[in-house]
Amino acid sequence: MGPSGRYAIIDNGVDRPVVTKDGVTVARSITLPDRFEEMGAHLVKEAAERTNATAGDGTTLTCLLTGALFESVANLAQNGADASSIARELGTIATSVVSSLERASKPATSDDIRHVALVSSNHEATIATPIAELLLQVGLDGLVTVSMTDSPGLTTDVLDGLKVDAGYASPLMATERFDAVMHSPMVLLTDKPLKKVDDVLPAMKIAKGSGAGSLLIFADDADHDVLAFLLTNKANFLTVVVKTPGFGPERKLEVLGDLKAKLGGRLLLENMGHSFGGVTQDDLGAAKQALITKDACLVIGGRGTEEDVKGRVELIELDLAKAEYDFDKDRLRKRRANLYGKLGVIRVGGTTKSETVERKHRVEDVVCAIRAAMEEGVVTGAGVAILEAGARLKASETLSFTEAAAVEALSTPYRTILENAGLLTEERRDCAGLNPKEPWVYGYDAKNGLMVNLMEAGIIDPLKVVTESVKNAFAVTALLITTDVIVSEITLKE
């Protein structure tokens, strides 16, 4: 944690060890031999993964806060305090801390985005600078892909593409970590469900016979037997199914129409009597690349023409002029922006496989941190924002035992960052030196060992990362403190 945080080397038991600072990767790799301890550790890992899923970063902070907070309140429970009362009070304290952080935050400027990238990348400008500039180009609504390459270094590109708010029908369709990466796919667009294997075979044969690298299908649904067949044949020919998003047939047809304008091909519509058996090569669209995650699909390039896209945008603008409700207007504006949208592509490599994997994890953390900052703004970093939020609790005339335990836990990130940098003295342990006249502003630059104005120095954190870490840490601690019984199977020794 902090600019001087250490690496972890993880033995995955199959391939070469993984070298990483990525908190969620480290957390997922930990399995305790004691079954009861493992159950508790799993709850902490779940909190960290929830933070990662919501904010994209902050897993280390979540684990650190959870450990410190549980240790403090567990002592209270052991000394006779009521666990249920502690849990209720923890919920109130979490709400108060989050409110303090939100009031102390500010919208992220372009310079703030660059500083967030630098902090998240462990002050490696060769990673931070190009990624920050890329995210500033594609914006908050744009999708960014991160892939590994054999060439050392980092390259970025901004491409034309389209984003669909729906992911793969099965996580087993992923080809890299949690993503399905498709090269030169042909695309089948239909509002019909895939009910049997014969529904996908004709399009698969055409795509494979034409030399396409894979097949991407947008459909209303896919039966279990169809998905099982596609997964069984994944090694021979990659086919990924995405369930077309939207509430009702009309909304789904809007998405399919936008995709057709971008990718070409023809829509296979149920009300027109189109059949899967009659599919031809002209019915299939095409793309240069596609990236599908659990909840989004990014299609790069396409066989559609500029005239097709322009005509589709004109129809959207006509609907926008007639729209009465803000919800409909926002939806139409997003569709229009999506058709003209820019997509960011990041390729990262290293001199060894382990270095490449580590750099890819760090790049993904930077992208997520920037997005979080764009979405909700930033607060001071170096653990000071959480420290000052705890100080607000101390300002009350009567501080309960639970609040005192929370204040102690909230100072842990600040102290850990200094400890990792070898700067934790007795004076700094007591948080002396922070400027009481300008709270939320001053703190230690752990990289250079100086007391600085953190905002001016660019040592800042995304608000969303910090608040999600606090919420999840307090929530799992409340759950743990009110647990009296653990039930598990036991293995009898012969």
PDB file of C-alpha atoms in Angstrom, residues 215-384:
ATOM      1  CA  LEU A 215     -18.497 -15.737 -34.440  1.00  0.00           C
ATOM      2  CA  LEU A 216     -20.355 -13.258 -32.239  1.00  0.00           C
ATOM      3  CA  ILE A 217     -24.115 -13.751 -31.853  1.00  0.00           C
ATOM      4  CA  PHE A 218     -26.570 -11.205 -30.479  1.00  0.00           C
ATOM      5  CA  ALA A 219     -29.792 -13.066 -29.651  1.00  0.00           C
ATOM      6  CA  ASP A 220     -32.800 -12.830 -27.348  1.00  0.00           C
ATOM      7  CA  ASP A 221     -31.708 -15.870 -25.330  1.00  0.00           C
ATOM      8  CA  ALA A 222     -29.806 -19.146 -25.589  1.00  0.00           C
ATOM      9  CA  ASP A 223     -30.843 -22.521 -24.197  1.00  0.00           C
ATOM     10  CA  HIS A 224     -28.495 -24.515 -21.987  1.00  0.00           C
ATOM     11  CA  ASP A 225     -27.908 -27.165 -24.698  1.00  0.00           C
ATOM     12  CA  VAL A 226     -26.806 -24.517 -27.190  1.00  0.00           C
ATOM     13  CA  LEU A 227     -24.357 -22.941 -24.732  1.00  0.00           C
ATOM     14  CA  ALA A 228     -22.982 -26.369 -23.796  1.00  0.00           C
ATOM     15  CA  PHE A 229     -22.354 -27.135 -27.490  1.00  0.00           C
ATOM     16  CA  LEU A 230     -20.588 -23.805 -28.071  1.00  0.00           C
ATOM     17  CA  LEU A 231     -18.391 -24.263 -24.992  1.00  0.00           C
ATOM     18  CA  THR A 232     -17.493 -27.812 -26.018  1.00  0.00           C
ATOM     19  CA  ASN A 233     -16.347 -26.513 -29.428  1.00  0.00           C
ATOM     20  CA  LYS A 234     -14.659 -23.403 -28.031  1.00  0.00           C
ATOM     21  CA  ALA A 235     -11.143 -24.726 -28.750  1.00  0.00           C
ATOM     22  CA  ASN A 236     -12.008 -25.427 -32.409  1.00  0.00           C
ATOM     23  CA  PHE A 237     -13.988 -22.271 -33.148  1.00  0.00           C
ATOM     24  CA  LEU A 238     -14.823 -19.507 -30.692  1.00  0.00           C
ATOM     25  CA  THR A 239     -18.474 -18.505 -30.639  1.00  0.00           C
ATOM     26  CA  VAL A 240     -19.754 -16.032 -28.056  1.00  0.00           C
ATOM     27  CA  VAL A 241     -23.419 -15.316 -27.376  1.00  0.00           C
ATOM     28  CA  VAL A 242     -24.575 -11.961 -26.003  1.00  0.00           C
ATOM     29  CA  LYS A 243     -28.181 -11.588 -24.894  1.00  0.00           C
ATOM     30  CA  THR A 244     -29.469  -8.392 -26.491  1.00  0.00           C
ATOM     31  CA  PRO A 245     -30.214  -5.852 -23.751  1.00  0.00           C
ATOM     32  CA  GLY A 246     -33.395  -3.829 -23.425  1.00  0.00           C
ATOM     33  CA  PHE A 247     -36.838  -4.064 -21.871  1.00  0.00           C
ATOM     34  CA  GLY A 248     -39.318  -5.259 -24.463  1.00  0.00           C
ATOM     35  CA  PRO A 249     -38.983  -6.062 -28.177  1.00  0.00           C
ATOM     36  CA  GLU A 250     -38.864  -2.408 -29.249  1.00  0.00           C
ATOM     37  CA  ARG A 251     -35.819  -1.565 -27.109  1.00  0.00           C
ATOM     38  CA  LYS A 252     -33.988  -4.702 -28.260  1.00  0.00           C
ATOM     39  CA  LEU A 253     -34.687  -3.864 -31.896  1.00  0.00           C
ATOM     40  CA  GLU A 254     -33.157  -0.422 -31.299  1.00  0.00           C
ATOM     41  CA  VAL A 255     -29.903  -2.049 -30.117  1.00  0.00           C
ATOM     42  CA  LEU A 256     -29.893  -4.515 -33.019  1.00  0.00           C
ATOM     43  CA  GLY A 257     -30.539  -1.697 -35.493  1.00  0.00           C
ATOM     44  CA  ASP A 258     -27.618   0.309 -34.130  1.00  0.00           C
ATOM     45  CA  LEU A 259     -25.375  -2.757 -34.381  1.00  0.00           C
ATOM     46  CA  LYS A 260     -26.478  -3.394 -37.970  1.00  0.00           C
ATOM     47  CA  ALA A 261     -25.619   0.180 -38.941  1.00  0.00           C
ATOM     48  CA  LYS A 262     -22.132  -0.248 -37.496  1.00  0.00           C
ATOM     49  CA  LEU A 263     -21.406  -3.858 -38.507  1.00  0.00           C
ATOM     50  CA  GLY A 264     -23.429  -4.468 -41.654  1.00  0.00           C
ATOM     51  CA  GLY A 265     -25.328  -7.663 -42.398  1.00  0.00           C
ATOM     52  CA  ARG A 266     -29.064  -8.268 -41.978  1.00  0.00           C
ATOM     53  CA  LEU A 267     -31.382  -8.616 -38.999  1.00  0.00           C
ATOM     54  CA  LEU A 268     -32.995 -12.035 -38.619  1.00  0.00           C
ATOM     55  CA  LEU A 269     -36.416 -11.097 -37.267  1.00  0.00           C
ATOM     56  CA  GLU A 270     -38.989 -13.461 -35.850  1.00  0.00           C
ATOM     57  CA  ASN A 271     -41.997 -11.476 -37.050  1.00  0.00           C
ATOM     58  CA  MET A 272     -40.596 -11.523 -40.596  1.00  0.00           C
ATOM     59  CA  GLY A 273     -40.372 -15.311 -40.628  1.00  0.00           C
ATOM     60  CA  HIS A 274     -36.592 -15.397 -41.042  1.00  0.00           C
ATOM     61  CA  SER A 275     -34.980 -18.763 -40.276  1.00  0.00           C
ATOM     62  CA  PHE A 276     -31.500 -19.668 -39.060  1.00  0.00           C
ATOM     63  CA  GLY A 277     -31.240 -22.387 -41.708  1.00  0.00           C
ATOM     64  CA  GLY A 278     -31.435 -19.822 -44.508  1.00  0.00           C
ATOM     65  CA  VAL A 279     -28.527 -17.689 -43.282  1.00  0.00           C
ATOM     66  CA  THR A 280     -26.023 -16.598 -45.961  1.00  0.00           C
ATOM     67  CA  GLN A 281     -22.668 -14.868 -45.702  1.00  0.00           C
ATOM     68  CA  ASP A 282     -24.298 -11.558 -46.669  1.00  0.00           C
ATOM     69  CA  ASP A 283     -26.568 -11.860 -43.640  1.00  0.00           C
ATOM     70  CA  LEU A 284     -23.610 -11.772 -41.275  1.00  0.00           C
ATOM     71  CA  GLY A 285     -21.971  -8.548 -40.175  1.00  0.00           C
ATOM     72  CA  ALA A 286     -18.262  -8.279 -39.388  1.00  0.00           C
ATOM     73  CA  ALA A 287     -15.912  -6.456 -37.013  1.00  0.00           C
ATOM     74  CA  LYS A 288     -12.171  -6.071 -36.592  1.00  0.00           C
ATOM     75  CA  GLN A 289     -12.273  -7.033 -32.924  1.00  0.00           C
ATOM     76  CA  ALA A 290     -14.706  -7.591 -30.078  1.00  0.00           C
ATOM     77  CA  LEU A 291     -14.210  -7.587 -26.330  1.00  0.00           C
ATOM     78  CA  ILE A 292     -16.936  -9.066 -24.137  1.00  0.00           C
ATOM     79  CA  THR A 293     -16.930  -8.829 -20.351  1.00  0.00           C
ATOM     80  CA  LYS A 294     -19.515 -10.092 -17.846  1.00  0.00           C
ATOM     81  CA  ASP A 295     -21.661  -6.973 -18.316  1.00  0.00           C
ATOM     82  CA  ALA A 296     -20.537  -5.187 -21.509  1.00  0.00           C
ATOM     83  CA  CYS A 297     -19.622  -5.855 -25.136  1.00  0.00           C
ATOM     84  CA  LEU A 298     -17.280  -3.668 -27.156  1.00  0.00           C
ATOM     85  CA  VAL A 299     -17.210  -4.056 -30.942  1.00  0.00           C
ATOM     86  CA  ILE A 300     -14.337  -2.361 -32.774  1.00  0.00           C
ATOM     87  CA  GLY A 301     -14.512  -1.536 -36.456  1.00  0.00           C
ATOM     88  CA  GLY A 302     -17.276  -2.855 -38.683  1.00  0.00           C
ATOM     89  CA  ARG A 303     -18.516  -3.507 -42.183  1.00  0.00           C
ATOM     90  CA  GLY A 304     -21.223  -0.867 -41.942  1.00  0.00           C
ATOM     91  CA  THR A 305     -20.827   2.296 -44.007  1.00  0.00           C
ATOM     92  CA  GLU A 306     -20.739   5.919 -42.911  1.00  0.00           C
ATOM     93  CA  GLU A 307     -24.062   6.395 -44.707  1.00  0.00           C
ATOM     94  CA  ASP A 308     -25.632   3.615 -42.614  1.00  0.00           C
ATOM     95  CA  VAL A 309     -24.413   5.215 -39.390  1.00  0.00           C
ATOM     96  CA  LYS A 310     -25.452   8.694 -40.505  1.00  0.00           C
ATOM     97  CA  GLY A 311     -28.935   7.475 -41.434  1.00  0.00           C
ATOM     98  CA  ARG A 312     -29.298   5.748 -38.074  1.00  0.00           C
ATOM     99  CA  VAL A 313     -28.231   8.915 -36.232  1.00  0.00           C
ATOM    100  CA  GLU A 314     -30.773  10.975 -38.193  1.00  0.00           C
ATOM    101  CA  LEU A 315     -33.551   8.633 -37.079  1.00  0.00           C
ATOM    102  CA  ILE A 316     -32.396   8.952 -33.473  1.00  0.00           C
ATOM    103  CA  GLU A 317     -32.413  12.761 -33.758  1.00  0.00           C
ATOM    104  CA  LEU A 318     -35.987  12.685 -35.083  1.00  0.00           C
ATOM    105  CA  ASP A 319     -37.041  10.575 -32.084  1.00  0.00           C
ATOM    106  CA  LEU A 320     -35.118  12.925 -29.797  1.00  0.00           C
ATOM    107  CA  ALA A 321     -37.065  15.921 -31.102  1.00  0.00           C
ATOM    108  CA  LYS A 322     -40.345  14.139 -30.302  1.00  0.00           C
ATOM    109  CA  ALA A 323     -39.293  12.779 -26.875  1.00  0.00           C
ATOM    110  CA  GLU A 324     -41.120  14.305 -23.900  1.00  0.00           C
ATOM    111  CA  TYR A 325     -39.503  12.614 -20.910  1.00  0.00           C
ATOM    112  CA  ASP A 326     -35.951  13.139 -19.665  1.00  0.00           C
ATOM    113  CA  PHE A 327     -35.394   9.392 -19.407  1.00  0.00           C
ATOM    114  CA  ASP A 328     -36.149   8.906 -23.110  1.00  0.00           C
ATOM    115  CA  LYS A 329     -34.015  11.894 -24.057  1.00  0.00           C
ATOM    116  CA  ASP A 330     -31.027  10.580 -22.098  1.00  0.00           C
ATOM    117  CA  ARG A 331     -31.413   7.130 -23.651  1.00  0.00           C
ATOM    118  CA  LEU A 332     -31.504   8.551 -27.173  1.00  0.00           C
ATOM    119  CA  ARG A 333     -28.505  10.807 -26.549  1.00  0.00           C
ATOM    120  CA  LYS A 334     -26.511   7.818 -25.299  1.00  0.00           C
ATOM    121  CA  ARG A 335     -27.399   5.842 -28.412  1.00  0.00           C
ATOM    122  CA  ARG A 336     -26.325   8.726 -30.623  1.00  0.00           C
ATOM    123  CA  ALA A 337     -23.033   9.136 -28.728  1.00  0.00           C
ATOM    124  CA  ASN A 338     -22.461   5.368 -28.887  1.00  0.00           C
ATOM    125  CA  LEU A 339     -22.730   5.320 -32.672  1.00  0.00           C
ATOM    126  CA  TYR A 340     -20.156   8.106 -32.884  1.00  0.00           C
ATOM    127  CA  GLY A 341     -18.241   6.832 -29.845  1.00  0.00           C
ATOM    128  CA  LYS A 342     -14.503   6.382 -29.432  1.00  0.00           C
ATOM    129  CA  LEU A 343     -12.999   3.257 -27.896  1.00  0.00           C
ATOM    130  CA  GLY A 344      -9.638   3.000 -26.176  1.00  0.00           C
ATOM    131  CA  VAL A 345      -7.264   0.074 -26.717  1.00  0.00           C
ATOM    132  CA  ILE A 346      -4.262  -0.508 -24.438  1.00  0.00           C
ATOM    133  CA  ARG A 347      -1.597  -3.103 -25.195  1.00  0.00           C
ATOM    134  CA  VAL A 348       0.926  -3.886 -22.485  1.00  0.00           C
ATOM    135  CA  GLY A 349       4.015  -6.093 -22.537  1.00  0.00           C
ATOM    136  CA  GLY A 350       7.177  -6.870 -20.572  1.00  0.00           C
ATOM    137  CA  THR A 351      10.464  -8.694 -20.880  1.00  0.00           C
ATOM    138  CA  THR A 352       9.030 -11.776 -19.116  1.00  0.00           C
ATOM    139  CA  LYS A 353       5.564 -13.295 -18.798  1.00  0.00           C
ATOM    140  CA  SER A 354       5.486 -12.506 -15.064  1.00  0.00           C
ATOM    141  CA  GLU A 355       6.354  -8.862 -15.691  1.00  0.00           C
ATOM    142  CA  THR A 356       3.714  -8.604 -18.416  1.00  0.00           C
ATOM    143  CA  VAL A 357       0.997  -9.996 -16.117  1.00  0.00           C
ATOM    144  CA  GLU A 358       2.025  -7.651 -13.286  1.00  0.00           C
ATOM    145  CA  ARG A 359       2.005  -4.616 -15.580  1.00  0.00           C
ATOM    146  CA  LYS A 360      -1.391  -5.614 -17.005  1.00  0.00           C
ATOM    147  CA  HIS A 361      -2.855  -5.788 -13.484  1.00  0.00           C
ATOM    148  CA  ARG A 362      -1.407  -2.364 -12.729  1.00  0.00           C
ATOM    149  CA  VAL A 363      -2.771  -0.900 -15.966  1.00  0.00           C
ATOM    150  CA  GLU A 364      -6.239  -2.260 -15.167  1.00  0.00           C
ATOM    151  CA  ASP A 365      -6.047  -0.644 -11.722  1.00  0.00           C
ATOM    152  CA  VAL A 366      -5.102   2.693 -13.297  1.00  0.00           C
ATOM    153  CA  VAL A 367      -8.013   2.544 -15.747  1.00  0.00           C
ATOM    154  CA  CYS A 368     -10.478   1.727 -12.957  1.00  0.00           C
ATOM    155  CA  ALA A 369      -9.106   4.459 -10.679  1.00  0.00           C
ATOM    156  CA  ILE A 370      -9.435   7.072 -13.423  1.00  0.00           C
ATOM    157  CA  ARG A 371     -13.006   6.012 -14.171  1.00  0.00           C
ATOM    158  CA  ALA A 372     -13.897   6.224 -10.473  1.00  0.00           C
ATOM    159  CA  ALA A 373     -12.400   9.729 -10.284  1.00  0.00           C
ATOM    160  CA  MET A 374     -14.304  10.853 -13.376  1.00  0.00           C
ATOM    161  CA  GLU A 375     -17.536   9.486 -11.972  1.00  0.00           C
ATOM    162  CA  GLU A 376     -17.601  10.913  -8.425  1.00  0.00           C
ATOM    163  CA  GLY A 377     -14.569  13.171  -7.969  1.00  0.00           C
ATOM    164  CA  VAL A 378     -11.480  12.984  -5.766  1.00  0.00           C
ATOM    165  CA  VAL A 379     -10.329  13.432  -2.158  1.00  0.00           C
ATOM    166  CA  THR A 380      -6.890  13.858  -0.619  1.00  0.00           C
ATOM    167  CA  GLY A 381      -4.767  10.707  -0.701  1.00  0.00           C
ATOM    168  CA  ALA A 382      -2.045   9.214   1.503  1.00  0.00           C
ATOM    169  CA  GLY A 383      -4.716   7.928   3.894  1.00  0.00           C
ATOM    170  CA  VAL A 384      -5.484  11.479   5.046  1.00  0.00           C
TER     171      VAL A 384
END
